[in-house]
Each structure stands twice: as C-alpha cells, then as structure tokens.
CSV table of C-alpha atoms in Angstrom, one decimal:
chain,number,residue,atom,x,y,z
A,1,MET,CA,-53.0,-57.7,-16.7
A,2,GLU,CA,-54.6,-54.3,-17.3
A,3,VAL,CA,-54.7,-53.6,-13.6
A,4,PHE,CA,-50.9,-54.3,-13.4
A,5,GLU,CA,-50.3,-51.9,-16.2
A,6,ASN,CA,-52.4,-49.2,-14.6
A,7,LEU,CA,-50.4,-49.6,-11.3
A,8,GLN,CA,-47.1,-49.4,-13.2
A,9,ASP,CA,-48.3,-46.2,-15.0
A,10,TRP,CA,-49.4,-44.7,-11.6
A,11,PHE,CA,-46.0,-45.4,-10.0
A,12,SER,CA,-44.2,-43.9,-13.0
A,13,ASP,CA,-46.4,-40.8,-12.8
A,14,GLN,CA,-45.6,-40.5,-9.1
A,15,ALA,CA,-41.9,-40.9,-9.7
A,16,LEU,CA,-42.0,-38.2,-12.3
A,17,THR,CA,-44.0,-35.9,-10.0
A,18,SER,CA,-41.5,-36.6,-7.2
A,19,SER,CA,-38.6,-35.8,-9.5
A,20,ILE,CA,-40.2,-32.6,-10.6
A,21,LEU,CA,-40.8,-31.5,-7.0
A,22,LYS,CA,-37.2,-32.3,-6.1
A,23,TYR,CA,-36.0,-30.3,-9.1
A,24,LEU,CA,-38.2,-27.3,-8.1
A,25,ALA,CA,-37.0,-27.6,-4.5
A,26,TRP,CA,-33.4,-27.4,-5.7
A,27,VAL,CA,-34.1,-24.3,-7.8
A,28,VAL,CA,-35.9,-22.5,-4.9
A,29,PHE,CA,-33.0,-23.4,-2.6
A,30,ILE,CA,-30.4,-22.0,-5.0
A,31,PHE,CA,-32.3,-18.8,-5.5
A,32,ILE,CA,-32.6,-18.4,-1.7
A,33,LEU,CA,-28.9,-19.1,-1.3
A,34,ILE,CA,-28.0,-16.5,-4.0
A,35,ALA,CA,-30.2,-13.9,-2.3
A,36,TRP,CA,-28.7,-14.6,1.1
A,37,THR,CA,-25.1,-14.6,-0.2
A,38,ARG,CA,-25.6,-11.3,-2.0
A,39,LYS,CA,-27.1,-9.8,1.2
A,40,TRP,CA,-24.2,-11.0,3.3
A,41,MET,CA,-21.7,-9.6,0.8
A,42,LYS,CA,-23.5,-6.2,0.7
A,43,LYS,CA,-23.3,-6.0,4.4
A,44,ASN,CA,-19.7,-7.3,5.0
A,45,LEU,CA,-17.7,-6.2,1.9
A,46,HIS,CA,-16.7,-2.5,2.1
A,47,ASP,CA,-14.9,-2.2,-1.2
A,48,ASN,CA,-17.5,-1.3,-3.7
A,49,SER,CA,-15.6,-2.8,-6.6
A,50,ILE,CA,-15.1,-6.1,-5.0
A,51,LYS,CA,-18.6,-6.1,-3.6
A,52,TYR,CA,-20.1,-5.5,-7.1
A,53,LYS,CA,-17.9,-8.2,-8.8
A,54,ALA,CA,-18.6,-10.7,-6.0
A,55,GLN,CA,-22.4,-10.2,-6.2
A,56,LYS,CA,-22.4,-10.6,-10.0
A,57,ALA,CA,-20.2,-13.7,-9.8
A,58,ILE,CA,-22.5,-15.3,-7.2
A,59,GLN,CA,-25.5,-14.6,-9.4
A,60,VAL,CA,-23.8,-16.1,-12.5
A,61,VAL,CA,-22.6,-19.2,-10.5
A,62,GLY,CA,-26.2,-19.7,-9.3
A,63,TYR,CA,-27.6,-19.6,-12.8
A,64,LEU,CA,-25.0,-22.0,-14.0
A,65,LEU,CA,-25.8,-24.4,-11.2
A,66,ILE,CA,-29.5,-24.3,-12.1
A,67,ILE,CA,-28.6,-25.1,-15.7
A,68,LEU,CA,-26.5,-28.1,-14.6
A,69,ILE,CA,-29.3,-29.4,-12.4
A,70,THR,CA,-31.9,-28.9,-15.2
A,71,ILE,CA,-29.7,-30.9,-17.6
A,72,SER,CA,-29.1,-33.6,-15.0
A,73,TYR,CA,-32.8,-34.0,-14.2
A,74,PHE,CA,-34.3,-33.9,-17.6
A,75,THR,CA,-31.6,-35.9,-19.6
A,76,GLY,CA,-31.1,-38.6,-17.0
A,77,SER,CA,-27.3,-38.0,-16.9
A,78,ILE,CA,-27.1,-38.1,-13.1
A,79,LYS,CA,-24.0,-40.1,-13.3
A,80,ASP,CA,-22.2,-37.1,-14.8
A,81,PHE,CA,-23.4,-34.8,-12.1
A,82,GLY,CA,-20.1,-35.2,-10.1
A,83,LEU,CA,-18.1,-34.1,-13.1
A,84,ALA,CA,-20.4,-31.1,-13.6
A,85,MET,CA,-20.0,-30.1,-9.9
A,86,GLY,CA,-16.3,-30.4,-10.3
A,87,LEU,CA,-16.4,-28.0,-13.3
A,88,LEU,CA,-18.7,-25.7,-11.4
A,89,THR,CA,-16.3,-25.6,-8.4
A,90,ALA,CA,-13.4,-24.7,-10.7
A,91,GLY,CA,-15.6,-21.9,-12.2
A,92,ILE,CA,-16.4,-20.6,-8.8
A,93,THR,CA,-12.8,-20.6,-7.8
A,94,ILE,CA,-11.8,-18.6,-10.9
A,95,THR,CA,-14.7,-16.2,-10.6
A,96,LEU,CA,-14.3,-15.5,-6.8
A,97,GLN,CA,-10.5,-15.8,-6.7
A,98,GLU,CA,-10.2,-12.3,-5.2
A,99,LEU,CA,-12.7,-13.1,-2.4
A,100,ILE,CA,-11.1,-16.5,-1.7
A,101,LEU,CA,-7.6,-15.0,-1.7
A,102,SER,CA,-8.7,-12.4,0.8
A,103,ILE,CA,-10.1,-15.0,3.2
A,104,ALA,CA,-7.0,-17.2,2.7
A,105,GLY,CA,-4.8,-14.1,3.3
A,106,SER,CA,-6.5,-13.4,6.7
A,107,PHE,CA,-5.7,-16.9,7.9
A,108,TYR,CA,-2.1,-16.5,6.6
A,109,ILE,CA,-1.7,-13.2,8.4
A,110,PHE,CA,-2.9,-14.6,11.7
A,111,PHE,CA,-1.1,-18.0,11.7
A,112,VAL,CA,2.2,-16.9,10.1
A,113,ARG,CA,2.1,-13.6,11.9
A,114,VAL,CA,3.1,-11.5,8.9
A,115,TYR,CA,1.9,-8.4,10.8
A,116,LYS,CA,-0.5,-7.5,13.6
A,117,PRO,CA,-2.4,-4.5,14.8
A,118,GLY,CA,0.0,-1.8,15.9
A,119,ASP,CA,2.7,-2.7,13.4
A,120,ARG,CA,4.0,-0.2,10.8
A,121,ILE,CA,4.0,-1.9,7.4
A,122,GLU,CA,4.1,-1.1,3.7
A,123,LEU,CA,1.7,-3.2,1.6
A,124,ASN,CA,0.9,-2.7,-2.1
A,125,GLY,CA,2.8,0.6,-2.1
A,126,ILE,CA,0.8,2.0,0.9
A,127,LYS,CA,2.6,2.7,4.1
A,128,GLY,CA,0.9,3.1,7.5
A,129,ASP,CA,0.2,1.7,10.9
A,130,VAL,CA,-2.1,-1.4,11.1
A,131,ILE,CA,-5.2,-0.5,13.2
A,132,ASP,CA,-7.5,-3.5,12.3
A,133,ILE,CA,-7.4,-6.9,10.6
A,134,ASP,CA,-10.7,-8.7,9.7
A,135,SER,CA,-11.5,-11.7,7.5
A,136,MET,CA,-11.4,-9.6,4.3
A,137,TYR,CA,-9.4,-6.4,4.9
A,138,THR,CA,-6.4,-4.9,6.6
A,139,THR,CA,-7.1,-1.3,7.8
A,140,MET,CA,-4.2,1.1,8.1
A,141,MET,CA,-3.7,4.7,9.2
A,142,GLU,CA,-1.7,6.0,6.2
A,143,ILE,CA,1.6,7.8,6.6
A,144,GLY,CA,3.5,9.8,4.0
A,145,LYS,CA,2.0,10.7,0.5
A,146,TRP,CA,1.5,14.5,0.5
A,147,VAL,CA,3.1,15.0,4.0
A,148,SER,CA,6.8,14.7,4.6
A,149,SER,CA,8.6,11.9,6.4
A,150,ASP,CA,6.6,9.4,8.6
A,151,ASN,CA,3.7,11.6,9.5
A,152,TYR,CA,0.1,10.6,9.3
A,153,SER,CA,-1.8,11.9,6.3
A,154,GLY,CA,-5.1,11.5,8.0
A,155,ARG,CA,-6.5,8.9,5.6
A,156,ILE,CA,-7.7,5.5,6.7
A,157,VAL,CA,-6.9,2.9,4.0
A,158,LYS,CA,-8.6,-0.5,3.6
A,159,LEU,CA,-6.5,-3.1,1.7
A,160,SER,CA,-7.6,-6.6,0.6
A,161,ASN,CA,-5.8,-9.3,2.6
A,162,ALA,CA,-5.1,-10.9,-0.8
A,163,PHE,CA,-2.2,-8.5,-1.3
A,164,VAL,CA,0.0,-10.6,1.1
A,165,PHE,CA,0.2,-13.1,-1.7
A,166,LYS,CA,0.8,-10.6,-4.5
A,167,GLY,CA,3.9,-8.7,-3.4
A,168,PRO,CA,6.4,-8.0,-0.6
A,169,VAL,CA,5.2,-6.9,2.8
A,170,TYR,CA,7.5,-4.5,4.5
A,171,ASN,CA,7.3,-4.6,8.3
A,172,TYR,CA,9.0,-1.9,10.3
A,173,SER,CA,8.4,-3.4,13.7
A,174,LEU,CA,8.4,-7.2,13.4
A,175,ASP,CA,11.1,-8.8,15.7
A,176,PHE,CA,13.2,-5.6,15.5
A,177,PRO,CA,11.4,-2.2,16.1
A,178,PHE,CA,14.4,-0.1,15.0
A,179,VAL,CA,15.6,1.2,11.6
A,180,TRP,CA,18.8,2.6,10.4
A,181,ASP,CA,18.7,6.3,9.2
A,182,GLU,CA,21.3,8.7,8.0
A,183,PHE,CA,21.8,12.3,6.9
A,184,ASP,CA,24.6,14.3,5.1
A,185,LEU,CA,26.4,17.3,6.6
A,186,PRO,CA,28.4,19.5,4.2
A,187,ILE,CA,31.5,21.0,5.9
A,188,ARG,CA,33.4,23.8,4.2
A,189,TYR,CA,37.0,23.3,3.1
A,190,GLY,CA,39.4,25.1,5.5
A,191,SER,CA,37.3,24.1,8.5
A,192,ASP,CA,38.8,22.2,11.5
A,193,ILE,CA,37.8,18.7,10.4
A,194,GLU,CA,38.8,17.0,13.6
A,195,LEU,CA,36.7,19.4,15.6
A,196,ALA,CA,33.8,18.9,13.3
A,197,LYS,CA,34.1,15.1,13.7
A,198,LYS,CA,34.2,15.5,17.5
A,199,ILE,CA,31.0,17.6,17.5
A,200,VAL,CA,29.0,15.2,15.3
A,201,ILE,CA,30.1,12.0,17.1
A,202,SER,CA,29.5,13.5,20.6
A,203,VAL,CA,26.0,14.8,19.7
A,204,ALA,CA,25.2,11.4,18.2
A,205,GLN,CA,26.4,9.4,21.2
A,206,GLU,CA,24.5,11.7,23.6
A,207,ASN,CA,21.2,11.6,21.8
A,208,LEU,CA,21.2,8.0,20.5
A,209,SER,CA,22.6,6.0,23.4
A,210,GLU,CA,19.2,4.9,24.6
A,211,TYR,CA,18.3,3.5,21.2
A,212,VAL,CA,21.7,1.7,20.9
A,213,GLN,CA,21.3,0.0,24.3
A,214,SER,CA,17.8,-1.0,23.6
A,215,SER,CA,18.6,-2.4,20.2
A,216,ILE,CA,21.7,-4.5,21.1
A,217,ALA,CA,19.8,-7.4,22.7
A,218,GLN,CA,17.0,-7.4,20.1
A,219,TRP,CA,19.4,-7.4,17.2
A,220,LYS,CA,21.2,-10.4,18.7
A,221,ASP,CA,17.9,-12.2,18.7
A,222,VAL,CA,17.4,-11.3,15.1
A,223,VAL,CA,20.8,-12.6,14.1
A,224,ASN,CA,20.2,-15.9,16.0
A,225,LYS,CA,16.7,-16.3,14.4
A,226,TYR,CA,17.6,-15.5,10.8
A,227,TYR,CA,20.4,-16.2,8.4
A,228,ILE,CA,21.8,-12.6,8.6
A,229,GLU,CA,25.2,-11.0,9.3
A,230,ASP,CA,25.8,-9.1,12.4
A,231,ALA,CA,25.6,-5.3,12.0
A,232,GLN,CA,26.9,-2.4,14.0
A,233,VAL,CA,24.2,-0.5,15.9
A,234,ASP,CA,26.5,2.2,17.2
A,235,PRO,CA,26.5,5.5,15.3
A,236,THR,CA,29.1,5.6,12.5
A,237,LEU,CA,30.5,8.6,10.6
A,238,ALA,CA,31.9,8.4,7.1
A,239,ILE,CA,33.7,11.3,5.4
A,240,THR,CA,33.8,11.9,1.6
A,241,MET,CA,35.8,14.6,-0.2
A,242,THR,CA,33.7,16.2,-2.9
A,243,ASP,CA,34.4,19.1,-5.4
A,244,ASN,CA,32.5,21.5,-3.2
A,245,TRP,CA,32.9,20.4,0.4
A,246,VAL,CA,33.8,17.7,2.9
A,247,GLN,CA,30.7,15.6,3.2
A,248,PHE,CA,30.0,14.0,6.6
A,249,ASN,CA,27.6,11.1,6.5
A,250,LEU,CA,26.1,10.1,9.9
A,251,ARG,CA,24.5,6.7,10.1
A,252,TYR,CA,22.6,5.6,13.2
A,253,ILE,CA,19.9,3.4,14.6
A,254,VAL,CA,16.5,4.8,15.8
A,255,ASP,CA,13.1,3.7,16.9
A,256,TYR,CA,10.9,3.4,13.7
A,257,LYS,CA,8.3,5.8,15.1
A,258,LYS,CA,10.8,8.5,16.1
A,259,ARG,CA,12.9,8.8,13.0
A,260,ARG,CA,11.8,12.3,12.1
A,261,VAL,CA,12.0,13.9,15.5
A,262,THR,CA,15.4,12.3,16.1
A,263,LYS,CA,16.8,13.7,12.9
A,264,HIS,CA,15.5,17.1,13.9
A,265,LEU,CA,17.2,17.0,17.3
A,266,LEU,CA,20.5,15.8,15.8
A,267,ASN,CA,20.6,18.6,13.2
A,268,GLU,CA,19.5,21.2,15.7
A,269,GLU,CA,22.2,20.3,18.3
A,270,ILE,CA,25.0,19.9,15.7
A,271,GLY,CA,24.1,23.3,14.2
A,272,LYS,CA,24.2,25.0,17.7
A,273,ARG,CA,27.6,23.6,18.5
A,274,ILE,CA,29.1,24.5,15.1
A,275,GLN,CA,28.0,28.1,15.7
A,276,LYS,CA,29.9,28.2,19.0
A,277,THR,CA,33.2,27.3,17.2
A,278,ASN,CA,33.7,30.9,16.1
A,279,GLU,CA,33.9,29.8,12.5
A,280,LYS,CA,36.5,27.1,13.1
A,281,VAL,CA,33.9,24.8,11.6
A,282,ARG,CA,31.7,26.2,8.8
A,283,LEU,CA,28.9,24.6,6.9
A,284,ALA,CA,29.1,24.7,3.1
A,285,SER,CA,26.5,25.5,0.6
A,286,SER,CA,26.2,25.4,-3.2
A,287,THR,CA,26.2,29.2,-3.6
A,288,PHE,CA,28.7,30.7,-6.1
A,289,GLU,CA,31.3,33.3,-5.0
A,290,ILE,CA,32.8,35.7,-7.5
A,291,VAL,CA,36.3,36.4,-6.4
A,292,ASN,CA,37.6,39.0,-8.9
A,293,ILE,CA,35.9,40.8,-11.8
A,294,PRO,CA,38.3,41.6,-14.7
A,295,THR,CA,38.3,45.2,-16.0
A,296,VAL,CA,37.0,45.5,-19.6
A,297,HIS,CA,38.2,48.4,-21.8
A,298,ILE,CA,35.9,49.4,-24.7
A,299,ASN,CA,37.2,51.5,-27.6
A,300,ASP,CA,34.6,53.5,-29.4
A,301,THR,CA,36.2,53.6,-32.9
A,302,LYS,CA,33.2,55.3,-34.5
A,303,LYS,CA,33.3,58.3,-32.1
A,304,THR,CA,37.0,58.7,-32.7
A,305,ALA,CA,36.6,58.7,-36.5
A,306,GLN,CA,34.0,61.5,-36.3
A,307,SER,CA,36.2,63.7,-34.1
A,308,ASP,CA,39.0,63.4,-36.7
C-alpha cells in the first residue's frame, strides 16, 4: 500500500513538473514572438507614430497573454481558456486597429481597384500621383500645396492604406482620364460681342479637338458602366451680363495632366486674337475711371472781412 502511494506521489510530481515546463515554454515562446514582431515592425513600418504605437501594443498584448496563461495553469481553469483567448483577440483587434485596417486597405485597393500606380488621386486631403502601393502604405508624389495649379511640390508623401475606409478617394484617371475645366473672360461693354464669341469658340475648337475626340468613346463607356447622365464633351460658352462687363465663361474637357498648360495656351491665343481686332473687342478690368471733376469755388470770408 505504501509503495502504491509513493508511485502516485511520483506521478503527481512528474505531472506538476511537466506542467511547469510547458508553462515556461509558453512564456519563452511569447517573449520570442514579441521580440520578433517588434523587430519586423521596426523594419517595415515607416511611419514613426504608427511604428511606436504598434510596438507598444504588441508588448502589452504579449504581457496580457502571459497573465492569462499563468492564471489558466495555476488555477486549473483551462476550460475558460477559450473565452480568455476570445477576449484577448478582441483586445488585439482594438489595439492594433490602425495596423489591421492598413493591411485590409491594401487588399481592398488591389482587388477593388480603387487606384493603381500612375493614377492621380486625392486621399485624406493630399493630392498627388501614386508611385507605389505596399502592404501598409500608399506613396504619392504630392501636387499643389504651396505651388499653383497641378504642379509637383517635390514632396513624397506616405499615407496609410487605412484611409480608403475613412473618407472619399478622388481618382482623376480611373475609367475616364479627363476632367472638365473652365475660366472666365471679362469683355468690356461696347465691344463687338459676336466677334468676341467667334474668337473664343474658334480658339477652343482648334486647341481642344484632340481631347474631345479622345474622350467621346471613353465617356460613352463611363455612361454605360455607371448610373450617370450623358454630358457634353464639346467646349461650351456661357455669357453673363454683370455690372462691370460681359463675362464669358468657357467650359471644356482636357487631359487631367495637361490642365494648366491647356489653360495657358487658350488664354494666350485668345489674347493675341483680341489684340488684332483693333479694339473692336476690348478686355475689361476692375479699374475706376473718373469722367469729370466738378469745379469747387471757395470763398475766403475771413480775408474779405479784414480788407473791409
């Protein structure tokens, strides 16, 4: 009987030793996993803010996991380990939501084709040309900001892919690589309005015919693909009578990468042809013209009284 009790105690001691070894193995494994994950994040995450938060979050999650395993091993509540793991998973999701959203955003971008390298987009208030997309970030060559129109600023911007879920994504080139643009032209009252209309329309047709022809077929594809009304791609001219001048508004379609240079060419050519009209057509401005100055008579009553 005594021998049997000794064997039972020995097996119990061995089971306890085995349990402790398994516990220590789990703890060592978790520390190794934390160190490896932090090293991977330091190497692959370029945003210092996200990198710092992610590394801290992984460290906290690892410590929480060790606490849960410790409770499970030394209280015997192994049956509740699944519930604990579920709570831990929820904690990881909340803590690393930015990282998870970034990875999910990369899949969404590739499979839904929100944009691709070479597209011009506006994301989170940043406008630029996409030059790279990886598992975490979208890299853009910025346009605008302190430079006018659609010129490169020279800055390369990295944005988290998570932003595709947080706001609108403006794509200048998806399906239809053209945009509508317009500018106003003030014509002075008394000018030959019909001649001015002829000049503006002829210059627009000569310089924009290539864009019009190229956009017609692509716009039809857009109309067939989406629930959208058909639109006129030919240049249109609208005239408005204001207090100061006759305002011409020219609206036209243009390649999204050539908007600035096209507006320059149109303004330059229209200006040259207006100068050749011998002032039949004159541009207006907001300067003030004094037509007549009334004569003011001043009587010096004090001087007259002294002479008397």
